[in-house]
XYZ file of C-alpha atoms in Angstrom:
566
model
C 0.000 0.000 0.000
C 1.256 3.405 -0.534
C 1.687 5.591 2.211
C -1.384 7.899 1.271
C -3.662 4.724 1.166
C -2.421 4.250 5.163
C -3.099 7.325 6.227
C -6.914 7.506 4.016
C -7.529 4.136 5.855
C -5.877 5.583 9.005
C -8.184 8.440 9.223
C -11.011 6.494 7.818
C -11.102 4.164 10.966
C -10.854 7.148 13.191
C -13.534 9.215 11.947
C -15.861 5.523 12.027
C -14.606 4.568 15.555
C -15.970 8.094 16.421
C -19.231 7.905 15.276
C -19.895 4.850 16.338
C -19.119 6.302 20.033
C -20.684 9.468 19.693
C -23.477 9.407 17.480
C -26.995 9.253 18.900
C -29.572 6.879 17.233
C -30.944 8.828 14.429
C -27.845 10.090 13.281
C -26.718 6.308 13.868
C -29.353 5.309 11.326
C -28.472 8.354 8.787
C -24.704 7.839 8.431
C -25.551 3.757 7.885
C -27.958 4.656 5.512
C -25.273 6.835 3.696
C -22.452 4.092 4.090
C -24.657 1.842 2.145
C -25.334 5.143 -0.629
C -21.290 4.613 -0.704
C -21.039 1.155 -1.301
C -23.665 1.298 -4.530
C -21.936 4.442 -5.194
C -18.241 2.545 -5.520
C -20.008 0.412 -8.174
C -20.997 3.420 -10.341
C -17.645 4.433 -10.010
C -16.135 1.119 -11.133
C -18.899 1.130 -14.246
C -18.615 4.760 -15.226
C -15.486 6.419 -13.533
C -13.231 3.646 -14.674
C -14.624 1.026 -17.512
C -16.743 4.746 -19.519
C -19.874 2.800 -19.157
C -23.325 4.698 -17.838
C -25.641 2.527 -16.566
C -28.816 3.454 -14.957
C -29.655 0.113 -13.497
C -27.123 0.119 -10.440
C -29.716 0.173 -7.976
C -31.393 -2.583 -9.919
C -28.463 -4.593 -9.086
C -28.817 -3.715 -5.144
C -32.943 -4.654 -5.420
C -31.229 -8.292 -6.972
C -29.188 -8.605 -3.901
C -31.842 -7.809 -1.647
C -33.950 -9.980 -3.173
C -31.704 -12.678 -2.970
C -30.952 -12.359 0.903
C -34.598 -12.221 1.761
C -35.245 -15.111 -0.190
C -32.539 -17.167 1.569
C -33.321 -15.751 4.889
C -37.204 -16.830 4.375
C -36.656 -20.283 2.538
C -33.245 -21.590 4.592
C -31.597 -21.039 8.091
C -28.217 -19.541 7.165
C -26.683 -16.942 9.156
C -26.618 -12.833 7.610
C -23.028 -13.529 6.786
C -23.308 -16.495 5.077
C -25.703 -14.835 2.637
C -23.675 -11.511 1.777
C -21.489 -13.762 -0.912
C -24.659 -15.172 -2.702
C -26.299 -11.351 -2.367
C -22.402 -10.253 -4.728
C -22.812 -13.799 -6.831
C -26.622 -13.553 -8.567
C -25.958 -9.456 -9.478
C -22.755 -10.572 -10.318
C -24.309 -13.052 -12.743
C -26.855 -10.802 -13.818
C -24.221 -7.898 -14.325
C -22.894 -10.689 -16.931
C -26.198 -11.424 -18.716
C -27.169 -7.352 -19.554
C -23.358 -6.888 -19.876
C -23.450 -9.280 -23.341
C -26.535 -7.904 -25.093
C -25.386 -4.357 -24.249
C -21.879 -4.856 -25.506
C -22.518 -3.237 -29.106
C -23.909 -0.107 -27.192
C -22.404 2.945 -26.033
C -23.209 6.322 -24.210
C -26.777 7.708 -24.359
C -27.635 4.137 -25.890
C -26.326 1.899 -23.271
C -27.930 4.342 -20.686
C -31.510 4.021 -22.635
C -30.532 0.007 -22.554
C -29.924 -0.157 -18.694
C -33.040 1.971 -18.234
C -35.300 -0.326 -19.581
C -33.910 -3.345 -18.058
C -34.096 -1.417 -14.471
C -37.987 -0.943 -15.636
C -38.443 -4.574 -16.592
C -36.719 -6.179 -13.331
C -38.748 -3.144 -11.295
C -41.760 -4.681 -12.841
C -41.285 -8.199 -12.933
C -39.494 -9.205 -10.305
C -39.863 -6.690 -7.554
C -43.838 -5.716 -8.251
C -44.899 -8.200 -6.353
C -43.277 -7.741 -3.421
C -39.567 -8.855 -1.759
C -38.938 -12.416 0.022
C -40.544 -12.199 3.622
C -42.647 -8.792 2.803
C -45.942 -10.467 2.959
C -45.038 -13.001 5.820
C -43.209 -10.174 7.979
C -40.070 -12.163 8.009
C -37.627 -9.563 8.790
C -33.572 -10.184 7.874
C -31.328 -9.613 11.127
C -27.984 -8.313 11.245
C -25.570 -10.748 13.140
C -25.627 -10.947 16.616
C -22.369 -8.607 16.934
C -23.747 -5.854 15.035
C -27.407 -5.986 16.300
C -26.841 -2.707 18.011
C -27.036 0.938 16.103
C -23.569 1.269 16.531
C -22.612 -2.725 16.219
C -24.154 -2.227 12.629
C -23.053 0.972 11.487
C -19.552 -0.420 12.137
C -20.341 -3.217 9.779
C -21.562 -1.432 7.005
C -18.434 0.819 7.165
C -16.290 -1.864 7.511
C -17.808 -3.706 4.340
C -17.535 -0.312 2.874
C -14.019 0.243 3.826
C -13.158 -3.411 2.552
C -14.752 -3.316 -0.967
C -13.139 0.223 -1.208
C -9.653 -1.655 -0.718
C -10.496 -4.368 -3.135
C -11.277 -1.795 -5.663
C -8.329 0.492 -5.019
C -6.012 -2.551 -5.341
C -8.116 -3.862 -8.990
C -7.242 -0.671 -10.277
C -3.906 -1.402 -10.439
C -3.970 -4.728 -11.252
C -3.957 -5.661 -15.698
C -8.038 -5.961 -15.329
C -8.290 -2.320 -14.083
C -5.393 -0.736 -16.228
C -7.888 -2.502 -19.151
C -10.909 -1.022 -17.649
C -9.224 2.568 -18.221
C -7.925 1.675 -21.480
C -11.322 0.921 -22.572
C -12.930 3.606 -21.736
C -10.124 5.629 -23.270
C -10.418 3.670 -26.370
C -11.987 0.832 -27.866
C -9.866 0.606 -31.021
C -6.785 0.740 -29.169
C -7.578 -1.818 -26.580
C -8.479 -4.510 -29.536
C -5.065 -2.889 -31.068
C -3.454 -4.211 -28.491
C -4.797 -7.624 -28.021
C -7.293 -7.279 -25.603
C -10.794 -8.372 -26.369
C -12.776 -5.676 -25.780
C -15.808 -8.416 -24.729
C -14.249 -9.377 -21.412
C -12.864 -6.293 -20.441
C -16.602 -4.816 -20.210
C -18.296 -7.544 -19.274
C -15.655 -7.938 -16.144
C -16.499 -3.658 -15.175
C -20.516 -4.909 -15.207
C -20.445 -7.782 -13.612
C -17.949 -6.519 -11.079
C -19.871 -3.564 -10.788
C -23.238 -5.549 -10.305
C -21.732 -7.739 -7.324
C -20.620 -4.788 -5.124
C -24.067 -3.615 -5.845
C -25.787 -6.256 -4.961
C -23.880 -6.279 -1.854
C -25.208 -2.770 -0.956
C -28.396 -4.203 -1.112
C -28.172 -6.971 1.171
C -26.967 -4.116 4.079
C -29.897 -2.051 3.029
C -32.404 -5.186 3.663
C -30.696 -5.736 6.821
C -31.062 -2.022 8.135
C -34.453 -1.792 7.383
C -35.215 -5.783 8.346
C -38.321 -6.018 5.619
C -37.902 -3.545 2.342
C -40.206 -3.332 -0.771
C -39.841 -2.554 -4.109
C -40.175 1.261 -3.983
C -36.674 1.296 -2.738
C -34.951 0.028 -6.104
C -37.022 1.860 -8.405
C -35.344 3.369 -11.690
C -35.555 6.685 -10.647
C -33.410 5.860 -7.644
C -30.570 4.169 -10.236
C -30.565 8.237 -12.062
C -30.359 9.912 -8.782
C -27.682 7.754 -7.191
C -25.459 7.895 -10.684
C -25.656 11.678 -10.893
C -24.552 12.008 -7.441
C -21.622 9.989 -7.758
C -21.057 12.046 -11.360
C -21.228 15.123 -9.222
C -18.618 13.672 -6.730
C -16.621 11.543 -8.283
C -17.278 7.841 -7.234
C -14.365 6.796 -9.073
C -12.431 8.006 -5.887
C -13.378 6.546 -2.378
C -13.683 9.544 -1.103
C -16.561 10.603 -3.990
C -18.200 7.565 -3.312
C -18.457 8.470 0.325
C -19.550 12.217 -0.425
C -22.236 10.465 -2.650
C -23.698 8.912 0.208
C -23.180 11.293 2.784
C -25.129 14.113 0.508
C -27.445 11.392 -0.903
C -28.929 11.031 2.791
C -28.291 14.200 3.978
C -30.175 16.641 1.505
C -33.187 14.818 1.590
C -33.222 14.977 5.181
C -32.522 18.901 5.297
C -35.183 19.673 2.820
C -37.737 17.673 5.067
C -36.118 20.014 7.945
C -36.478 23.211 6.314
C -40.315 22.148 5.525
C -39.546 21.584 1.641
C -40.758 18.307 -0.143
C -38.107 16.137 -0.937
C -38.478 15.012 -4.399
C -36.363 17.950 -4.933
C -33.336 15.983 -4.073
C -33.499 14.268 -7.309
C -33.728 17.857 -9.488
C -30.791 18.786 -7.258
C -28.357 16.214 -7.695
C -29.827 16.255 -11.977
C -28.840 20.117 -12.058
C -25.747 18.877 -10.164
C -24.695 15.791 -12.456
C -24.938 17.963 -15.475
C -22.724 20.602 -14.343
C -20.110 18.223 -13.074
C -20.276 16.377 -17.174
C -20.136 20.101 -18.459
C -16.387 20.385 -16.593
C -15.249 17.078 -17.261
C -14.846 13.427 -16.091
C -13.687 12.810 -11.905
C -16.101 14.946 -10.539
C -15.023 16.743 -7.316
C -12.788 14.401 -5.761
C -10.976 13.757 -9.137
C -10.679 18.386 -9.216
C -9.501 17.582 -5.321
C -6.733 14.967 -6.121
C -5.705 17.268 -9.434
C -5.101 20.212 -7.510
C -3.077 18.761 -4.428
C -0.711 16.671 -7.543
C -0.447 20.047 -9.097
C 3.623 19.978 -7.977
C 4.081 16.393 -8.540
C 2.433 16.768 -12.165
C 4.741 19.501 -12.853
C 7.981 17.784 -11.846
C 6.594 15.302 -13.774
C 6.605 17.440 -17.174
C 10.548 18.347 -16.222
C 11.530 14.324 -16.240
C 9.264 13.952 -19.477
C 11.187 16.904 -21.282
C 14.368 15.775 -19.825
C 13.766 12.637 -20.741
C 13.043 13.471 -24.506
C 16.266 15.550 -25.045
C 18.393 13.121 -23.591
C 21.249 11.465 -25.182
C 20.686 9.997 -28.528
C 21.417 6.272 -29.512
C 23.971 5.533 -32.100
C 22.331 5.292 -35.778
C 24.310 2.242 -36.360
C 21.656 0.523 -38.359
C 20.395 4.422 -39.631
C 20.147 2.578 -43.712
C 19.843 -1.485 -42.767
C 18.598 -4.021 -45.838
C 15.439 -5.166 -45.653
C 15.487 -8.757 -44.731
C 14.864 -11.733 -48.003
C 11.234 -12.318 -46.892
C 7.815 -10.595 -46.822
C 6.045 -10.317 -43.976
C 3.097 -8.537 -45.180
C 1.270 -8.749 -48.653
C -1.904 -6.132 -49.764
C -3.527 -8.161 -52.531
C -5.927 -5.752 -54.475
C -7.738 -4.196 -51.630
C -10.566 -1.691 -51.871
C -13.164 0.319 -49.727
C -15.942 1.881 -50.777
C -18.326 3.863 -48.902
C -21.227 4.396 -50.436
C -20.488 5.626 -53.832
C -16.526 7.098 -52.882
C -14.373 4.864 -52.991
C -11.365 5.564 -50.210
C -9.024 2.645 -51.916
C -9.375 1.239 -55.272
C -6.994 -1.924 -56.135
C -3.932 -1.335 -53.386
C -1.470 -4.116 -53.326
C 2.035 -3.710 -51.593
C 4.022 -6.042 -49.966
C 6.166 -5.070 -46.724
C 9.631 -7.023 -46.664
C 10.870 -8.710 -43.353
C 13.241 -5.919 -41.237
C 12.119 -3.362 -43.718
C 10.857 0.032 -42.950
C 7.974 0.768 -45.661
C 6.599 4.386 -46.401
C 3.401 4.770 -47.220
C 3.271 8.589 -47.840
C 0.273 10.640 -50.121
C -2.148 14.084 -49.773
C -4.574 14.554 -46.895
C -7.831 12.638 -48.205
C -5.236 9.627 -50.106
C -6.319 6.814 -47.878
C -3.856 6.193 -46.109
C -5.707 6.088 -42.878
C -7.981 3.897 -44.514
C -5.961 1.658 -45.707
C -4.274 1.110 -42.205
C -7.372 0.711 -40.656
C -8.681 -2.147 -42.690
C -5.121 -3.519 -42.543
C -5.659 -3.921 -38.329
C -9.628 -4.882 -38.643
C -11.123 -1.906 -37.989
C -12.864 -1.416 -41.524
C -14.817 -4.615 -42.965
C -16.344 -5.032 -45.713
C -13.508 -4.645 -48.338
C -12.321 -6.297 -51.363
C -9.014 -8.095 -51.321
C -6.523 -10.200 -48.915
C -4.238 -9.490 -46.190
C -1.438 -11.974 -45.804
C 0.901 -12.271 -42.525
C 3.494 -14.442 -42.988
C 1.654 -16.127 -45.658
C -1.699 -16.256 -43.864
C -4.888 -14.897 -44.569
C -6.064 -12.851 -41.647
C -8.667 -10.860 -43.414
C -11.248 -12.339 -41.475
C -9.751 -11.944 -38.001
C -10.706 -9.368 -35.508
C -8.531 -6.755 -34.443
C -7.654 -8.075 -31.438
C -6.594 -11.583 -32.682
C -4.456 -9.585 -35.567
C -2.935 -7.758 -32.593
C -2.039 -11.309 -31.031
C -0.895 -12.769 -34.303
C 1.874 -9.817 -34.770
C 0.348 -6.716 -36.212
C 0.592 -4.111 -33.744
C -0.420 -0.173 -34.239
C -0.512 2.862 -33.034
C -2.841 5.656 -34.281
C -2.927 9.472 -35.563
C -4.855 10.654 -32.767
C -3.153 8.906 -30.339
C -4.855 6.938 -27.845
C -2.823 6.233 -24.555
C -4.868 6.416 -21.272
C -4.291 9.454 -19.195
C -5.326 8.141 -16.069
C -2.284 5.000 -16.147
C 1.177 5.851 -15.082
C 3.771 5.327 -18.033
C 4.811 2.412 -16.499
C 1.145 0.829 -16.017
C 0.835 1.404 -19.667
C 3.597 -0.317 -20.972
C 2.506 -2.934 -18.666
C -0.613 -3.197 -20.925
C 0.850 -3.496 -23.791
C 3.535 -6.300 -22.696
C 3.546 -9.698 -24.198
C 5.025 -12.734 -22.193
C 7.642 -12.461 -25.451
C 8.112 -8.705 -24.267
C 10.897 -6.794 -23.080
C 11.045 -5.357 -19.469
C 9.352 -2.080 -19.133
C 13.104 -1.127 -17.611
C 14.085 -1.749 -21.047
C 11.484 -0.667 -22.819
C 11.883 3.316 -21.160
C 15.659 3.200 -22.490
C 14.585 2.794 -26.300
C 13.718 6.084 -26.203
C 14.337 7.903 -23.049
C 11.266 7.895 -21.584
C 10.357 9.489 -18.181
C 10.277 7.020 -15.436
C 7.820 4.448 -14.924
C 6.252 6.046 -11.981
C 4.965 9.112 -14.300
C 1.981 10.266 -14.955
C 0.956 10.005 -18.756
C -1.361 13.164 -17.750
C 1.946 14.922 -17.211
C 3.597 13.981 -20.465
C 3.300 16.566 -23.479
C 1.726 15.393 -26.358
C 5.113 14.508 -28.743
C 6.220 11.969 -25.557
C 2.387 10.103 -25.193
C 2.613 9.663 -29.123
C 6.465 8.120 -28.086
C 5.479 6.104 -25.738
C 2.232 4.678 -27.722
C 4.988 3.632 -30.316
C 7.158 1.898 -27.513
C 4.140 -0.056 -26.952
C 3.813 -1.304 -29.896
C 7.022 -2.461 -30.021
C 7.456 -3.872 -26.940
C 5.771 -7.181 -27.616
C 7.800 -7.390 -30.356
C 5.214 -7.973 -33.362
C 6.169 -9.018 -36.642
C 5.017 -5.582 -38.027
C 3.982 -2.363 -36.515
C 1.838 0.255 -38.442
C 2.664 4.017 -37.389
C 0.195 6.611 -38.238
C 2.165 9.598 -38.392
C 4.502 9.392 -35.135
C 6.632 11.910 -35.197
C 3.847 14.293 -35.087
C 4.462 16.490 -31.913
C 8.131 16.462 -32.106
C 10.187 18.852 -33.213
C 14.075 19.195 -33.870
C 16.106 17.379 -31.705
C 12.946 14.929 -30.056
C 12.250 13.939 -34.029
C 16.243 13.268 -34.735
C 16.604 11.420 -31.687
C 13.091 9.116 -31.978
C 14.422 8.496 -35.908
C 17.691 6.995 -34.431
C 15.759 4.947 -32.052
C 13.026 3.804 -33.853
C 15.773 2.682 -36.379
C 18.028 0.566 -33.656
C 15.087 -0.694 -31.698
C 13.480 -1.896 -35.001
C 16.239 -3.734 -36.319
C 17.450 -4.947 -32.940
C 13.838 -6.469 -32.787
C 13.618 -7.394 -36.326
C 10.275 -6.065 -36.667
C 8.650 -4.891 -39.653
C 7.419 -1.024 -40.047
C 4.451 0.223 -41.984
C 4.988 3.936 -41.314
C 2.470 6.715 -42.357
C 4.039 9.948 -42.330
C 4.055 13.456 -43.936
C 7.357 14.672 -42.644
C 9.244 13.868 -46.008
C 12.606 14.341 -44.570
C 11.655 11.513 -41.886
C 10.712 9.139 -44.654
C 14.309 9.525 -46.525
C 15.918 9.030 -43.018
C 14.316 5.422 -42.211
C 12.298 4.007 -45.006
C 13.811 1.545 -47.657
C 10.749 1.829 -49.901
C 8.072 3.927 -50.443
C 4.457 3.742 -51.748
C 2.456 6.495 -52.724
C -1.339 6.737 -52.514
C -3.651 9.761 -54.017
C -7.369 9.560 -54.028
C -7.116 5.828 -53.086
C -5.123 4.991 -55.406
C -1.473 3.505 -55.794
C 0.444 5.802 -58.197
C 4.076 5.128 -57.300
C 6.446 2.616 -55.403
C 10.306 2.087 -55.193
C 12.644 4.039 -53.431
C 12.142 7.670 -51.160
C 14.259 9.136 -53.315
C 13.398 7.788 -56.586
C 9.508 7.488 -55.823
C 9.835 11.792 -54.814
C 10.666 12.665 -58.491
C 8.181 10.810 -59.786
C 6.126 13.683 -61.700
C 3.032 11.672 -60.718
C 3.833 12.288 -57.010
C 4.570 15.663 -57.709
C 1.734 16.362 -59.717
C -0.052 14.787 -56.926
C 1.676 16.948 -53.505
C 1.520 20.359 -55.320
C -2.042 19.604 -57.321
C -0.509 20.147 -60.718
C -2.408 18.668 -63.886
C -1.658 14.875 -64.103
């Protein structure tokens, strides 16, 4: 643990151990009420703040758990404890069966989706009434925490442990993915992840600490009904935590804390308090007007302020650092091919981006593949790693046909690639990142930071300027050592001595590696530095191949760069 998670836990336990002692009954039952707020509220964080999902069904997920700890408690003789895993195990499987259909489905959709499946449990399952209701079998708390105090020390340690559990995911491959993901889709296929599991694992983990939240609630209020997990309470509990940031522990507890406490103060101050919900509505859309994190993420920016910024210093120190010897600057392209473009073509609608492209990438070799904004090479890159189907023609690696393949099995076969917008997660340390992208074939991330003098591994990527994230995206690539790597325009957000220096490296790493490059690239003098051969595209179209220096007097791509008559 790092030392700021022991003294968050420290002062957690304090400020619990205090309440417990202090607090009369009703603000006994209050606080528990808002621990409980917390522990739903960690789940929206884990959906939203970390996998970029919005689901409006969370408190459908609690109503599940509940549901499933009455009915145990009314139908068998095992203790409150004993139930809590089953109340995380059925949400957890029904986080996995809305998680599948709703995989194709993203942002306002995916909300709309989770919306009607909170209105179709709502109405199926809990309309007529929870476990026990009817027969006034209440669920007890265990004997130790049959007390006001006894429980609210439960719930907050539950809290305080699925908090910890989180925490430590985050840091762990699945929750690096989760990040990536919501970052990216393309790149997280791109980089041999399947895209599937990764959200499937944020629902269903999501779901179970849910559902767990619901079992506490059943057990403070001993019999609960179905007015509790109602869809509007799913809209109000997920723009609270948007408001505070559940993603954090601290926003998930603010989410609860508020969540009980507003209500409570408008019933004080005589006002009726269905206004809670407009509140925390007004609130949620202000806090997606200033961006993701909410208040606890605005919090934790402003106290790393001077870490971020010593941060930048290592990233620019890093970049100007001392170059590696060019001693393979004009290598041979190995005997072999490694990739072959056999007549491919993309239409959409009735423009065609590619018409009849067929090139063939040579083992070791560094390829151009150069042409005018609007020339398809973009295109042609992203059919070549899966992302555009529907095509005419072949692509061969190493002789076999993985036109058909998804991106992410591509990724695993060899073909790694980085992208013009660049797509590395901000919320990952440089190190975590790399981690991501490593193969069991990989380098060391150690190793990996050396190829081009990256900042240390402990870095923020937030704190890296935009010419180092596009770096380190290619040093992913690379790490796993691919056959081939496709780089959309890499060098874009360097300048002078960063571009001469990630030339030299890309040059030695790639032939130390013997991998294959595919580079995209508009900086001319770039391509006559590492490419072998060059293609040329204009309006889809292949109109010249060879040599840079050869293929650059060709009038054809001269008529083509400066828009003179062909």
């Amino acid at each position: 643990m790092r030392r700021a998670d022991v003294a968050a836990a420290a002062a957690y336990c304090g400020a619990v151990l205090a309440v417990s002692q202090l607090a009369g009954p009703f603000w006994l039952f209050l606080l528990t009420s808002a621990v409980i707020t917390a522990v739903v509220a960690v789940s929206v964080g884990v959906i939203y703040d970390n996998a970029g999902l919005l689901s409006l069904c969370q408190m459908t997920f609690a109503g599940i758990g509940a549901w499933t700890v009455g009915w145990l408690n009314l139908k068998t003789s095992l203790p409150y404890l004993a139930m809590l895993p089953f109340a995380a195990a059925v949400p957890f499987a029904a986080g996995v069966a809305i998680g599948i259909p709703a995989l194709r489905l993203r942002g306002q959709n995916l909300a709309v989706f989770t919306l009607v499946f909170s209105a179709a449990v709502a109405r199926v399952l809990f309309a007529d009434g929870f476990p026990g209701l009817i027969e006034g079998n209440r669920v007890n708390p265990p004997g130790f925490a049959d007390s006001d105090a006894g429980f609210f020390l439960l719930c907050a340690g539950v809290l305080g442990v699925i908090a910890a559990a989180v925490t430590a995911l985050r840091r762990t491959s699945t929750g690096r993915w989760w990040f990536s993901v919501r970052h990216s889709e393309r790149a997280t296929a791109a980089m041999g992840r399947s895209v599937v599991v990764t959200k499937i694992s944020a629902f269903a983990a999501s779901a179970a600490i849910a559902g767990v939240g619901g079992a506490l609630l059943l057990a403070l209020n001993g019999i609960v009904s179905g007015a509790s997990f109602q869809p509007i309470e799913s809209m109000t509990i997920l723009t609270s935590a948007l408001i505070f940031g559940a993603g954090h522990f601290e926003g998930a507890l603010l989410t609860g804390l508020f969540g009980q406490l507003i209500p409570n103060f408008l019933s004080d101050v005589g006002l009726p308090r269905d206004i809670a919900p407009i509140l925390f509505a007004v609130g949620g859309v202000f806090a997606l007007s200033r961006g993701e994190g909410g208040l606890s993420a605005a919090v934790r920016a402003a106290v790393r302020k001077p870490s971020a910024r010593r941060g930048a210093g290592q990233a620019e120190a890093g970049s100007t650092s001392v170059r590696p010897p060019a001693t393979a600057r004009r290598r041979a392209a190995g005997g072999g091919t490694v990739l072959d473009i056999r007549q491919v073509s993309v239409s959409y609608g009735a423009v065609k981006a590619l018409h009849d492209v067929s090139l063939s990438v040579p083992e070791g070799g560094i390829y151009g593949l150069i042409g005018p904004n609007g020339a398809g090479k973009s295109t042609l890159v992203d059919a070549l790693s899966g992302f555009v189907t529907g095509h005419d023609g072949r692509f061969l690696l190493d002789g076999e046909d993985i036109t058909a393949l998804p991106p992410r099995v591509r990724a695993v076969r060899g073909l790694r690639r980085t992208f013009q917008q660049g797509h590395t997660p901000r919320d990952l340390t440089v190190g975590g990142y790399l981690a991501l992208c490593a193969t069991r074939q990989s380098t060391s991330v150690a190793e990996a930071l050396d190829w081009f003098s990256l900042p240390s591994a402990q870095t923020s990527i937030s704190a890296l300027d935009v010419g180092t994230r596009r770096v380190l995206e290619v040093c992913g690539a690379l790490m796993p050592c691919p056959r081939i790597v496709l780089l959309d325009e890499p060098t874009a957000g360097l300048a002078g001595p960063d571009r001469e220096a990630f030339v030299d490296s890309l040059t030695v790493v790639t032939a130390r590696l013997e991998i294959a490059v595919l580079l995209i690239e508009h900086d001319i003098d770039v391509v006559l530095d590492l490419c072998d051969s060059v293609a040329v595209l204009d309006f889809g179209e292949l109109i010249a191949a060879g040599s840079p220096r050869d293929v650059l007097r060709d009038p054809k791509v001269v008529a083509a760069y400066l828009g003179a008559e062909k």
